[in-house]
Amino acid sequence: MLDCAIVGGGPAGLTAGLYTTRGGLENVTMFEKGMPGGQITQSSEIENYPGVTGEITGMDLMMPWPEQCQKFGLKHDMSEVKQIRKDGDIFTVIKSDDSLIHAHSVIVCTGSSPRRAGFAGEDEFFGKGVSTCATCDGFFYKGKEVAVIGGGDTALEEALYLAKICTKVYLVHRRDTFRAAPNTVKRVEENDKIELVLNSVPDEVYGDAMGVNGVKVKDKEGNIRDIEVPGVFVFVGNDVNNQTLIQEDGSFLCDVNDQGQVIVDLSMKTSVPGLFAAGDMRIEAPKQVVSAAGDGAVAGIAAISYVDELLN
């Protein structure tokens, strides 16, 4: 019987593992089907993690984290978790091979996955000029022109953010109206550094060994426009990785919002006692490494308190 099962091995999961083990829980296992570290390991350069100066990749940033956690007793089970259930006070973690692990508490940190727009070259140049995070990568294009793909709140807000540091932002949207808040739309339309490329979709992003050189967009009439930019930011939504919480009847183990994000309080507690959620899968997540790590710490402290009260 585990004191705590941690599902997901990104910044949130690793920090939760660090805090639970160092805080006194003796039997803690983190379930991560691949190498720990999360999506940030795909980033070519990190500049906004506190205390980290100089050039460092996402992989380099995350490399010491597992060793630090394991020093305090965190175990890593390189398995995929397909479902989490609860019966009474006991959670059951069901792995992909159908083996069962029982735990007094569970911290879910499975994150979210940015949706791909599906144009040619998007996967090839992802992390080499194609990005899904303006806060992470926008600074690399300071004083340059970039393109933003999307028409929702996130796309417009990120376009406004990029307009503060870039000379020009091409906002490519498949319709002639936006799904964002009216005030955000107004700010975009009034920003001289943002050019609206409406009724158009990305057709291909192209480049060379050094990265992206531009993106070709196609309008409704089939005309192709070549926009020469070194950076293309894609914001067409995120898919929450909440599959482990889906029960046999199709319901969720805990409360989620209409986007499938897990509803938590300030202690990362879900609607189910003993179940915590941290990182990008929770409501209103900033989707930053430092925030995910903070979530993991909070969830870890809360899990310690829950287990102590349960067993004593």
PDB file of C-alpha atoms in Angstrom:
ATOM      1  CA  MET A   1       0.000   0.000   0.000  1.00  0.00           C
ATOM      2  CA  LEU A   2       1.423   3.342  -1.042  1.00  0.00           C
ATOM      3  CA  ASP A   3       1.091   6.444   1.080  1.00  0.00           C
ATOM      4  CA  CYS A   4       0.894   8.442  -2.136  1.00  0.00           C
ATOM      5  CA  ALA A   5       0.778   7.598  -5.821  1.00  0.00           C
ATOM      6  CA  ILE A   6       1.896  10.366  -8.174  1.00  0.00           C
ATOM      7  CA  VAL A   7       0.704  10.039 -11.754  1.00  0.00           C
ATOM      8  CA  GLY A   8       2.861  12.027 -14.177  1.00  0.00           C
ATOM      9  CA  GLY A   9       6.550  12.863 -14.088  1.00  0.00           C
ATOM     10  CA  GLY A  10       6.807  16.455 -15.263  1.00  0.00           C
ATOM     11  CA  PRO A  11       7.767  19.433 -13.061  1.00  0.00           C
ATOM     12  CA  ALA A  12       4.565  19.126 -11.005  1.00  0.00           C
ATOM     13  CA  GLY A  13       4.897  15.388 -10.437  1.00  0.00           C
ATOM     14  CA  LEU A  14       8.592  15.512  -9.599  1.00  0.00           C
ATOM     15  CA  THR A  15       8.144  18.371  -7.136  1.00  0.00           C
ATOM     16  CA  ALA A  16       5.199  16.576  -5.538  1.00  0.00           C
ATOM     17  CA  GLY A  17       7.479  13.564  -5.182  1.00  0.00           C
ATOM     18  CA  LEU A  18      10.198  15.673  -3.601  1.00  0.00           C
ATOM     19  CA  TYR A  19       7.868  17.264  -1.053  1.00  0.00           C
ATOM     20  CA  THR A  20       5.960  14.117  -0.096  1.00  0.00           C
ATOM     21  CA  THR A  21       9.094  12.026   0.478  1.00  0.00           C
ATOM     22  CA  ARG A  22      11.143  14.729   2.149  1.00  0.00           C
ATOM     23  CA  GLY A  23       8.082  15.621   4.235  1.00  0.00           C
ATOM     24  CA  GLY A  24       7.799  12.191   5.786  1.00  0.00           C
ATOM     25  CA  LEU A  25       5.695   9.909   3.582  1.00  0.00           C
ATOM     26  CA  GLU A  26       7.619   6.662   3.274  1.00  0.00           C
ATOM     27  CA  ASN A  27       5.962   4.824   0.405  1.00  0.00           C
ATOM     28  CA  VAL A  28       5.650   7.167  -2.563  1.00  0.00           C
ATOM     29  CA  THR A  29       5.816   6.062  -6.195  1.00  0.00           C
ATOM     30  CA  MET A  30       5.702   8.257  -9.283  1.00  0.00           C
ATOM     31  CA  PHE A  31       4.202   6.621 -12.353  1.00  0.00           C
ATOM     32  CA  GLU A  32       5.657   8.015 -15.576  1.00  0.00           C
ATOM     33  CA  LYS A  33       5.695   5.912 -18.735  1.00  0.00           C
ATOM     34  CA  GLY A  34       8.763   7.659 -20.157  1.00  0.00           C
ATOM     35  CA  MET A  35      11.706   9.564 -18.838  1.00  0.00           C
ATOM     36  CA  PRO A  36      10.724  12.161 -16.218  1.00  0.00           C
ATOM     37  CA  GLY A  37      10.793  15.833 -17.134  1.00  0.00           C
ATOM     38  CA  GLY A  38       7.615  16.588 -19.060  1.00  0.00           C
ATOM     39  CA  GLN A  39       7.030  18.709 -22.162  1.00  0.00           C
ATOM     40  CA  ILE A  40       9.629  21.289 -21.183  1.00  0.00           C
ATOM     41  CA  THR A  41      12.390  18.803 -22.081  1.00  0.00           C
ATOM     42  CA  GLN A  42      11.562  19.542 -25.744  1.00  0.00           C
ATOM     43  CA  SER A  43      12.420  23.237 -25.375  1.00  0.00           C
ATOM     44  CA  SER A  44      15.702  24.283 -26.958  1.00  0.00           C
ATOM     45  CA  GLU A  45      16.393  27.114 -24.502  1.00  0.00           C
ATOM     46  CA  ILE A  46      15.121  28.206 -21.081  1.00  0.00           C
ATOM     47  CA  GLU A  47      15.536  31.783 -19.889  1.00  0.00           C
ATOM     48  CA  ASN A  48      12.667  32.366 -17.480  1.00  0.00           C
ATOM     49  CA  TYR A  49      13.205  29.799 -14.732  1.00  0.00           C
ATOM     50  CA  PRO A  50      14.286  31.624 -11.557  1.00  0.00           C
ATOM     51  CA  GLY A  51      17.919  31.215 -10.652  1.00  0.00           C
ATOM     52  CA  VAL A  52      18.906  29.719 -13.994  1.00  0.00           C
ATOM     53  CA  THR A  53      21.213  31.983 -15.974  1.00  0.00           C
ATOM     54  CA  GLY A  54      23.017  31.415 -19.225  1.00  0.00           C
ATOM     55  CA  GLU A  55      21.957  29.126 -22.038  1.00  0.00           C
ATOM     56  CA  ILE A  56      20.248  25.927 -20.906  1.00  0.00           C
ATOM     57  CA  THR A  57      17.900  23.524 -22.672  1.00  0.00           C
ATOM     58  CA  GLY A  58      14.724  22.129 -21.174  1.00  0.00           C
ATOM     59  CA  MET A  59      16.412  18.731 -20.963  1.00  0.00           C
ATOM     60  CA  ASP A  60      19.361  20.200 -19.075  1.00  0.00           C
ATOM     61  CA  LEU A  61      17.030  22.003 -16.680  1.00  0.00           C
ATOM     62  CA  MET A  62      15.111  18.858 -15.787  1.00  0.00           C
ATOM     63  CA  MET A  63      18.024  16.411 -15.698  1.00  0.00           C
ATOM     64  CA  PRO A  64      18.868  16.799 -11.953  1.00  0.00           C
ATOM     65  CA  TRP A  65      15.263  16.720 -10.735  1.00  0.00           C
ATOM     66  CA  PRO A  66      14.681  12.914 -10.672  1.00  0.00           C
ATOM     67  CA  GLU A  67      17.988  12.265  -8.879  1.00  0.00           C
ATOM     68  CA  GLN A  68      17.152  14.866  -6.240  1.00  0.00           C
ATOM     69  CA  CYS A  69      13.728  13.306  -5.632  1.00  0.00           C
ATOM     70  CA  GLN A  70      15.028   9.740  -5.521  1.00  0.00           C
ATOM     71  CA  LYS A  71      17.567  10.777  -2.892  1.00  0.00           C
ATOM     72  CA  PHE A  72      14.676  11.231  -0.479  1.00  0.00           C
ATOM     73  CA  GLY A  73      13.049   7.917  -1.389  1.00  0.00           C
ATOM     74  CA  LEU A  74      10.787   8.611  -4.383  1.00  0.00           C
ATOM     75  CA  LYS A  75      10.374   5.509  -6.528  1.00  0.00           C
ATOM     76  CA  HIS A  76       9.849   5.727 -10.288  1.00  0.00           C
ATOM     77  CA  ASP A  77       7.604   3.151 -11.934  1.00  0.00           C
ATOM     78  CA  MET A  78       8.076   3.455 -15.705  1.00  0.00           C
ATOM     79  CA  SER A  79       4.497   2.457 -16.460  1.00  0.00           C
ATOM     80  CA  GLU A  80       1.454   4.041 -18.029  1.00  0.00           C
ATOM     81  CA  VAL A  81      -1.568   4.511 -15.794  1.00  0.00           C
ATOM     82  CA  LYS A  82      -4.868   3.992 -17.567  1.00  0.00           C
ATOM     83  CA  GLN A  83      -7.319   4.581 -14.720  1.00  0.00           C
ATOM     84  CA  ILE A  84      -7.624   5.757 -11.121  1.00  0.00           C
ATOM     85  CA  ARG A  85     -10.518   4.578  -8.956  1.00  0.00           C
ATOM     86  CA  LYS A  86     -11.527   5.035  -5.336  1.00  0.00           C
ATOM     87  CA  ASP A  87     -13.357   2.612  -3.055  1.00  0.00           C
ATOM     88  CA  GLY A  88     -13.890   3.887   0.464  1.00  0.00           C
ATOM     89  CA  ASP A  89     -10.638   5.482   1.595  1.00  0.00           C
ATOM     90  CA  ILE A  90      -8.470   3.471  -0.788  1.00  0.00           C
ATOM     91  CA  PHE A  91      -7.436   4.500  -4.297  1.00  0.00           C
ATOM     92  CA  THR A  92      -6.677   1.919  -6.959  1.00  0.00           C
ATOM     93  CA  VAL A  93      -4.190   2.808  -9.683  1.00  0.00           C
ATOM     94  CA  ILE A  94      -4.670   0.585 -12.718  1.00  0.00           C
ATOM     95  CA  LYS A  95      -1.643   0.308 -14.974  1.00  0.00           C
ATOM     96  CA  SER A  96      -1.713  -0.428 -18.698  1.00  0.00           C
ATOM     97  CA  ASP A  97      -0.852  -4.090 -18.033  1.00  0.00           C
ATOM     98  CA  ASP A  98      -3.962  -4.252 -15.775  1.00  0.00           C
ATOM     99  CA  SER A  99      -1.903  -4.668 -12.609  1.00  0.00           C
ATOM    100  CA  LEU A 100      -3.298  -2.846  -9.570  1.00  0.00           C
ATOM    101  CA  ILE A 101      -1.573  -0.532  -7.095  1.00  0.00           C
ATOM    102  CA  HIS A 102      -3.355   0.669  -3.950  1.00  0.00           C
ATOM    103  CA  ALA A 103      -2.707   4.026  -2.300  1.00  0.00           C
ATOM    104  CA  HIS A 104      -4.017   6.237   0.484  1.00  0.00           C
ATOM    105  CA  SER A 105      -3.678   9.371  -1.677  1.00  0.00           C
ATOM    106  CA  VAL A 106      -3.101  10.269  -5.309  1.00  0.00           C
ATOM    107  CA  ILE A 107      -1.628  13.355  -6.962  1.00  0.00           C
ATOM    108  CA  VAL A 108      -2.444  13.567 -10.677  1.00  0.00           C
ATOM    109  CA  CYS A 109      -0.021  15.620 -12.771  1.00  0.00           C
ATOM    110  CA  THR A 110      -0.634  14.396 -16.318  1.00  0.00           C
ATOM    111  CA  GLY A 111      -0.651  17.871 -17.872  1.00  0.00           C
ATOM    112  CA  SER A 112      -2.174  18.947 -21.149  1.00  0.00           C
ATOM    113  CA  SER A 113      -1.127  18.698 -24.764  1.00  0.00           C
ATOM    114  CA  PRO A 114      -1.237  21.680 -27.139  1.00  0.00           C
ATOM    115  CA  ARG A 115      -3.306  20.848 -30.183  1.00  0.00           C
ATOM    116  CA  ARG A 116      -1.509  20.870 -33.491  1.00  0.00           C
ATOM    117  CA  ALA A 117      -3.057  22.783 -36.371  1.00  0.00           C
ATOM    118  CA  GLY A 118      -2.047  20.048 -38.792  1.00  0.00           C
ATOM    119  CA  PHE A 119      -0.173  21.973 -41.487  1.00  0.00           C
ATOM    120  CA  ALA A 120       2.896  20.701 -43.335  1.00  0.00           C
ATOM    121  CA  GLY A 121       6.171  21.177 -41.479  1.00  0.00           C
ATOM    122  CA  GLU A 122       4.506  21.813 -38.103  1.00  0.00           C
ATOM    123  CA  ASP A 123       5.924  18.696 -36.473  1.00  0.00           C
ATOM    124  CA  GLU A 124       9.257  18.930 -38.294  1.00  0.00           C
ATOM    125  CA  PHE A 125       9.946  22.447 -37.019  1.00  0.00           C
ATOM    126  CA  PHE A 126       8.324  22.147 -33.604  1.00  0.00           C
ATOM    127  CA  GLY A 127      10.831  23.577 -31.125  1.00  0.00           C
ATOM    128  CA  LYS A 128      12.865  24.987 -34.018  1.00  0.00           C
ATOM    129  CA  GLY A 129      10.707  28.001 -34.793  1.00  0.00           C
ATOM    130  CA  VAL A 130       7.238  26.534 -34.276  1.00  0.00           C
ATOM    131  CA  SER A 131       6.063  27.084 -30.706  1.00  0.00           C
ATOM    132  CA  THR A 132       2.946  26.835 -28.574  1.00  0.00           C
ATOM    133  CA  CYS A 133       4.127  29.194 -25.816  1.00  0.00           C
ATOM    134  CA  ALA A 134       4.767  32.898 -26.375  1.00  0.00           C
ATOM    135  CA  THR A 135       5.760  33.422 -22.740  1.00  0.00           C
ATOM    136  CA  CYS A 136       8.411  30.703 -23.098  1.00  0.00           C
ATOM    137  CA  ASP A 137       9.799  31.519 -26.538  1.00  0.00           C
ATOM    138  CA  GLY A 138       8.679  35.022 -27.492  1.00  0.00           C
ATOM    139  CA  PHE A 139      11.838  36.694 -26.225  1.00  0.00           C
ATOM    140  CA  PHE A 140      13.917  34.845 -28.820  1.00  0.00           C
ATOM    141  CA  TYR A 141      12.122  36.884 -31.497  1.00  0.00           C
ATOM    142  CA  LYS A 142      12.624  40.288 -29.947  1.00  0.00           C
ATOM    143  CA  GLY A 143      12.877  42.864 -32.725  1.00  0.00           C
ATOM    144  CA  LYS A 144      11.729  40.352 -35.361  1.00  0.00           C
ATOM    145  CA  GLU A 145       8.478  39.489 -37.112  1.00  0.00           C
ATOM    146  CA  VAL A 146       6.401  36.449 -36.138  1.00  0.00           C
ATOM    147  CA  ALA A 147       3.133  34.759 -37.100  1.00  0.00           C
ATOM    148  CA  VAL A 148       0.390  33.628 -34.728  1.00  0.00           C
ATOM    149  CA  ILE A 149      -2.124  30.944 -35.732  1.00  0.00           C
ATOM    150  CA  GLY A 150      -5.542  30.965 -34.039  1.00  0.00           C
ATOM    151  CA  GLY A 151      -8.583  33.067 -33.226  1.00  0.00           C
ATOM    152  CA  GLY A 152      -9.518  32.389 -29.612  1.00  0.00           C
ATOM    153  CA  ASP A 153      -8.716  34.248 -26.419  1.00  0.00           C
ATOM    154  CA  THR A 154      -5.312  32.619 -26.021  1.00  0.00           C
ATOM    155  CA  ALA A 155      -4.228  33.367 -29.590  1.00  0.00           C
ATOM    156  CA  LEU A 156      -5.210  37.026 -29.334  1.00  0.00           C
ATOM    157  CA  GLU A 157      -3.719  37.502 -25.879  1.00  0.00           C
ATOM    158  CA  GLU A 158      -0.461  35.922 -27.015  1.00  0.00           C
ATOM    159  CA  ALA A 159      -0.462  38.089 -30.142  1.00  0.00           C
ATOM    160  CA  LEU A 160      -0.750  41.172 -27.929  1.00  0.00           C
ATOM    161  CA  TYR A 161       2.074  39.865 -25.751  1.00  0.00           C
ATOM    162  CA  LEU A 162       4.298  39.239 -28.777  1.00  0.00           C
ATOM    163  CA  ALA A 163       3.481  42.692 -30.187  1.00  0.00           C
ATOM    164  CA  LYS A 164       5.264  44.220 -27.192  1.00  0.00           C
ATOM    165  CA  ILE A 165       8.578  42.589 -28.111  1.00  0.00           C
ATOM    166  CA  CYS A 166       8.332  41.912 -31.849  1.00  0.00           C
ATOM    167  CA  THR A 167       8.323  44.426 -34.694  1.00  0.00           C
ATOM    168  CA  LYS A 168       5.266  42.827 -36.299  1.00  0.00           C
ATOM    169  CA  VAL A 169       2.795  40.038 -35.626  1.00  0.00           C
ATOM    170  CA  TYR A 170       0.797  38.383 -38.413  1.00  0.00           C
ATOM    171  CA  LEU A 171      -2.389  36.953 -36.878  1.00  0.00           C
ATOM    172  CA  VAL A 172      -3.677  34.157 -39.113  1.00  0.00           C
ATOM    173  CA  HIS A 173      -7.290  33.096 -38.524  1.00  0.00           C
ATOM    174  CA  ARG A 174      -9.544  30.871 -40.605  1.00  0.00           C
ATOM    175  CA  ARG A 175     -12.599  33.104 -40.149  1.00  0.00           C
ATOM    176  CA  ASP A 176     -13.269  36.840 -40.407  1.00  0.00           C
ATOM    177  CA  THR A 177     -14.589  37.034 -36.838  1.00  0.00           C
ATOM    178  CA  PHE A 178     -12.972  36.029 -33.560  1.00  0.00           C
ATOM    179  CA  ARG A 179     -14.154  33.831 -30.683  1.00  0.00           C
ATOM    180  CA  ALA A 180     -12.279  35.924 -28.130  1.00  0.00           C
ATOM    181  CA  ALA A 181     -13.632  38.465 -25.642  1.00  0.00           C
ATOM    182  CA  PRO A 182     -14.784  41.678 -27.368  1.00  0.00           C
ATOM    183  CA  ASN A 183     -12.342  43.842 -25.411  1.00  0.00           C
ATOM    184  CA  THR A 184      -9.426  41.617 -26.458  1.00  0.00           C
ATOM    185  CA  VAL A 185     -10.531  41.734 -30.092  1.00  0.00           C
ATOM    186  CA  LYS A 186     -10.715  45.535 -29.940  1.00  0.00           C
ATOM    187  CA  ARG A 187      -7.196  45.788 -28.524  1.00  0.00           C
ATOM    188  CA  VAL A 188      -5.869  43.536 -31.293  1.00  0.00           C
ATOM    189  CA  GLU A 189      -7.634  45.475 -34.030  1.00  0.00           C
ATOM    190  CA  GLU A 190      -6.281  48.769 -32.685  1.00  0.00           C
ATOM    191  CA  ASN A 191      -2.691  47.524 -32.371  1.00  0.00           C
ATOM    192  CA  ASP A 192      -0.594  48.888 -35.243  1.00  0.00           C
ATOM    193  CA  LYS A 193       1.941  46.076 -34.909  1.00  0.00           C
ATOM    194  CA  ILE A 194      -0.619  43.322 -35.511  1.00  0.00           C
ATOM    195  CA  GLU A 195      -1.696  42.547 -39.086  1.00  0.00           C
ATOM    196  CA  LEU A 196      -4.845  40.456 -39.401  1.00  0.00           C
ATOM    197  CA  VAL A 197      -4.656  37.708 -42.018  1.00  0.00           C
ATOM    198  CA  LEU A 198      -8.267  36.555 -42.022  1.00  0.00           C
ATOM    199  CA  ASN A 199     -10.163  33.804 -43.841  1.00  0.00           C
ATOM    200  CA  SER A 200      -6.838  32.025 -44.133  1.00  0.00           C
ATOM    201  CA  VAL A 201      -5.224  28.860 -42.834  1.00  0.00           C
ATOM    202  CA  PRO A 202      -1.574  27.826 -42.578  1.00  0.00           C
ATOM    203  CA  ASP A 203      -0.621  25.618 -45.501  1.00  0.00           C
ATOM    204  CA  GLU A 204       3.049  24.986 -44.825  1.00  0.00           C
ATOM    205  CA  VAL A 205       5.857  26.166 -42.593  1.00  0.00           C
ATOM    206  CA  TYR A 206       9.265  25.927 -44.187  1.00  0.00           C
ATOM    207  CA  GLY A 207      12.875  26.438 -43.215  1.00  0.00           C
ATOM    208  CA  ASP A 208      16.282  24.852 -43.089  1.00  0.00           C
ATOM    209  CA  ALA A 209      18.692  23.287 -40.590  1.00  0.00           C
ATOM    210  CA  MET A 210      18.781  26.574 -38.666  1.00  0.00           C
ATOM    211  CA  GLY A 211      14.998  26.683 -38.179  1.00  0.00           C
ATOM    212  CA  VAL A 212      11.886  28.313 -39.623  1.00  0.00           C
ATOM    213  CA  ASN A 213      12.140  30.781 -42.496  1.00  0.00           C
ATOM    214  CA  GLY A 214       8.468  31.415 -43.108  1.00  0.00           C
ATOM    215  CA  VAL A 215       4.918  30.173 -43.356  1.00  0.00           C
ATOM    216  CA  LYS A 216       2.656  29.886 -46.401  1.00  0.00           C
ATOM    217  CA  VAL A 217      -1.032  30.604 -45.776  1.00  0.00           C
ATOM    218  CA  LYS A 218      -3.980  29.836 -48.031  1.00  0.00           C
ATOM    219  CA  ASP A 219      -7.140  31.953 -48.253  1.00  0.00           C
ATOM    220  CA  LYS A 220     -10.659  30.802 -49.119  1.00  0.00           C
ATOM    221  CA  GLU A 221     -10.034  31.282 -52.836  1.00  0.00           C
ATOM    222  CA  GLY A 222      -6.979  29.071 -52.674  1.00  0.00           C
ATOM    223  CA  ASN A 223      -4.473  31.892 -53.060  1.00  0.00           C
ATOM    224  CA  ILE A 224      -1.142  31.323 -51.302  1.00  0.00           C
ATOM    225  CA  ARG A 225       0.627  34.084 -49.398  1.00  0.00           C
ATOM    226  CA  ASP A 226       4.221  33.636 -48.287  1.00  0.00           C
ATOM    227  CA  ILE A 227       4.941  35.290 -44.922  1.00  0.00           C
ATOM    228  CA  GLU A 228       8.653  35.329 -44.165  1.00  0.00           C
ATOM    229  CA  VAL A 229       9.075  34.994 -40.398  1.00  0.00           C
ATOM    230  CA  PRO A 230      11.495  33.051 -38.167  1.00  0.00           C
ATOM    231  CA  GLY A 231       8.820  32.179 -35.603  1.00  0.00           C
ATOM    232  CA  VAL A 232       5.328  30.683 -35.855  1.00  0.00           C
ATOM    233  CA  PHE A 233       3.167  30.411 -32.721  1.00  0.00           C
ATOM    234  CA  VAL A 234       0.236  28.000 -32.797  1.00  0.00           C
ATOM    235  CA  PHE A 235      -2.693  28.531 -30.404  1.00  0.00           C
ATOM    236  CA  VAL A 236      -5.596  26.327 -31.438  1.00  0.00           C
ATOM    237  CA  GLY A 237      -6.417  24.952 -27.995  1.00  0.00           C
ATOM    238  CA  ASN A 238      -5.173  22.377 -25.508  1.00  0.00           C
ATOM    239  CA  ASP A 239      -6.316  18.855 -24.765  1.00  0.00           C
ATOM    240  CA  VAL A 240      -6.269  18.052 -21.058  1.00  0.00           C
ATOM    241  CA  ASN A 241      -4.664  14.689 -20.342  1.00  0.00           C
ATOM    242  CA  ASN A 242      -7.440  13.584 -17.998  1.00  0.00           C
ATOM    243  CA  GLN A 243      -8.011  10.073 -19.360  1.00  0.00           C
ATOM    244  CA  THR A 244      -6.875   8.408 -16.125  1.00  0.00           C
ATOM    245  CA  LEU A 245      -9.783  10.018 -14.274  1.00  0.00           C
ATOM    246  CA  ILE A 246     -12.500   8.639 -16.564  1.00  0.00           C
ATOM    247  CA  GLN A 247     -14.502   5.866 -14.894  1.00  0.00           C
ATOM    248  CA  GLU A 248     -16.209   2.806 -16.386  1.00  0.00           C
ATOM    249  CA  ASP A 249     -19.500   4.667 -16.872  1.00  0.00           C
ATOM    250  CA  GLY A 250     -17.801   7.564 -18.657  1.00  0.00           C
ATOM    251  CA  SER A 251     -17.978   9.969 -15.727  1.00  0.00           C
ATOM    252  CA  PHE A 252     -14.966  11.604 -14.106  1.00  0.00           C
ATOM    253  CA  LEU A 253     -13.645  10.553 -10.717  1.00  0.00           C
ATOM    254  CA  CYS A 254     -13.679  14.205  -9.618  1.00  0.00           C
ATOM    255  CA  ASP A 255     -15.230  17.470 -10.771  1.00  0.00           C
ATOM    256  CA  VAL A 256     -13.931  18.978 -14.017  1.00  0.00           C
ATOM    257  CA  ASN A 257     -14.998  22.056 -15.979  1.00  0.00           C
ATOM    258  CA  ASP A 258     -16.402  22.067 -19.511  1.00  0.00           C
ATOM    259  CA  GLN A 259     -12.858  22.017 -20.940  1.00  0.00           C
ATOM    260  CA  GLY A 260     -12.026  18.902 -18.952  1.00  0.00           C
ATOM    261  CA  GLN A 261      -9.689  20.770 -16.596  1.00  0.00           C
ATOM    262  CA  VAL A 262      -9.694  19.463 -13.034  1.00  0.00           C
ATOM    263  CA  ILE A 263     -11.325  21.806 -10.540  1.00  0.00           C
ATOM    264  CA  VAL A 264      -9.087  22.342  -7.503  1.00  0.00           C
ATOM    265  CA  ASP A 265      -8.871  24.733  -4.588  1.00  0.00           C
ATOM    266  CA  LEU A 266      -5.778  26.650  -3.480  1.00  0.00           C
ATOM    267  CA  SER A 267      -4.406  23.476  -1.859  1.00  0.00           C
ATOM    268  CA  MET A 268      -4.757  21.529  -5.130  1.00  0.00           C
ATOM    269  CA  LYS A 269      -7.558  19.478  -3.536  1.00  0.00           C
ATOM    270  CA  THR A 270     -10.157  18.058  -5.920  1.00  0.00           C
ATOM    271  CA  SER A 271     -13.766  17.258  -5.050  1.00  0.00           C
ATOM    272  CA  VAL A 272     -12.600  13.786  -3.937  1.00  0.00           C
ATOM    273  CA  PRO A 273     -10.814  13.619  -0.551  1.00  0.00           C
ATOM    274  CA  GLY A 274      -7.241  12.412  -0.953  1.00  0.00           C
ATOM    275  CA  LEU A 275      -7.119  13.182  -4.675  1.00  0.00           C
ATOM    276  CA  PHE A 276      -5.046  16.174  -5.747  1.00  0.00           C
ATOM    277  CA  ALA A 277      -4.310  17.642  -9.164  1.00  0.00           C
ATOM    278  CA  ALA A 278      -1.362  19.851 -10.069  1.00  0.00           C
ATOM    279  CA  GLY A 279       0.178  21.497 -13.101  1.00  0.00           C
ATOM    280  CA  ASP A 280      -1.264  22.104 -16.527  1.00  0.00           C
ATOM    281  CA  MET A 281      -4.295  19.837 -16.068  1.00  0.00           C
ATOM    282  CA  ARG A 282      -5.877  22.017 -13.377  1.00  0.00           C
ATOM    283  CA  ILE A 283      -8.144  25.018 -13.880  1.00  0.00           C
ATOM    284  CA  GLU A 284      -6.521  28.371 -14.686  1.00  0.00           C
ATOM    285  CA  ALA A 285      -3.055  26.837 -15.026  1.00  0.00           C
ATOM    286  CA  PRO A 286      -0.451  29.361 -16.301  1.00  0.00           C
ATOM    287  CA  LYS A 287       1.335  26.508 -18.108  1.00  0.00           C
ATOM    288  CA  GLN A 288       4.794  27.480 -16.876  1.00  0.00           C
ATOM    289  CA  VAL A 289       7.429  25.200 -15.333  1.00  0.00           C
ATOM    290  CA  VAL A 290       7.785  27.357 -12.223  1.00  0.00           C
ATOM    291  CA  SER A 291       4.002  27.351 -11.663  1.00  0.00           C
ATOM    292  CA  ALA A 292       3.722  23.592 -12.165  1.00  0.00           C
ATOM    293  CA  ALA A 293       6.537  23.043  -9.672  1.00  0.00           C
ATOM    294  CA  GLY A 294       4.724  25.301  -7.184  1.00  0.00           C
ATOM    295  CA  ASP A 295       1.538  23.308  -7.684  1.00  0.00           C
ATOM    296  CA  GLY A 296       3.431  20.095  -7.010  1.00  0.00           C
ATOM    297  CA  ALA A 297       4.828  21.483  -3.771  1.00  0.00           C
ATOM    298  CA  VAL A 298       1.388  22.603  -2.594  1.00  0.00           C
ATOM    299  CA  ALA A 299      -0.190  19.261  -3.532  1.00  0.00           C
ATOM    300  CA  GLY A 300       2.603  17.370  -1.796  1.00  0.00           C
ATOM    301  CA  ILE A 301       2.153  19.287   1.454  1.00  0.00           C
ATOM    302  CA  ALA A 302      -1.615  18.783   1.282  1.00  0.00           C
ATOM    303  CA  ALA A 303      -1.194  15.051   0.631  1.00  0.00           C
ATOM    304  CA  ILE A 304       1.054  14.687   3.698  1.00  0.00           C
ATOM    305  CA  SER A 305      -1.584  16.360   5.849  1.00  0.00           C
ATOM    306  CA  TYR A 306      -4.349  14.181   4.397  1.00  0.00           C
ATOM    307  CA  VAL A 307      -2.473  10.894   4.933  1.00  0.00           C
ATOM    308  CA  ASP A 308      -1.452  11.874   8.470  1.00  0.00           C
ATOM    309  CA  GLU A 309      -5.067  12.587   9.422  1.00  0.00           C
ATOM    310  CA  LEU A 310      -6.265   9.413   7.716  1.00  0.00           C
ATOM    311  CA  LEU A 311      -3.845   7.061   9.467  1.00  0.00           C
ATOM    312  CA  ASN A 312      -3.496   8.712  12.875  1.00  0.00           C
TER     313      ASN A 312
END
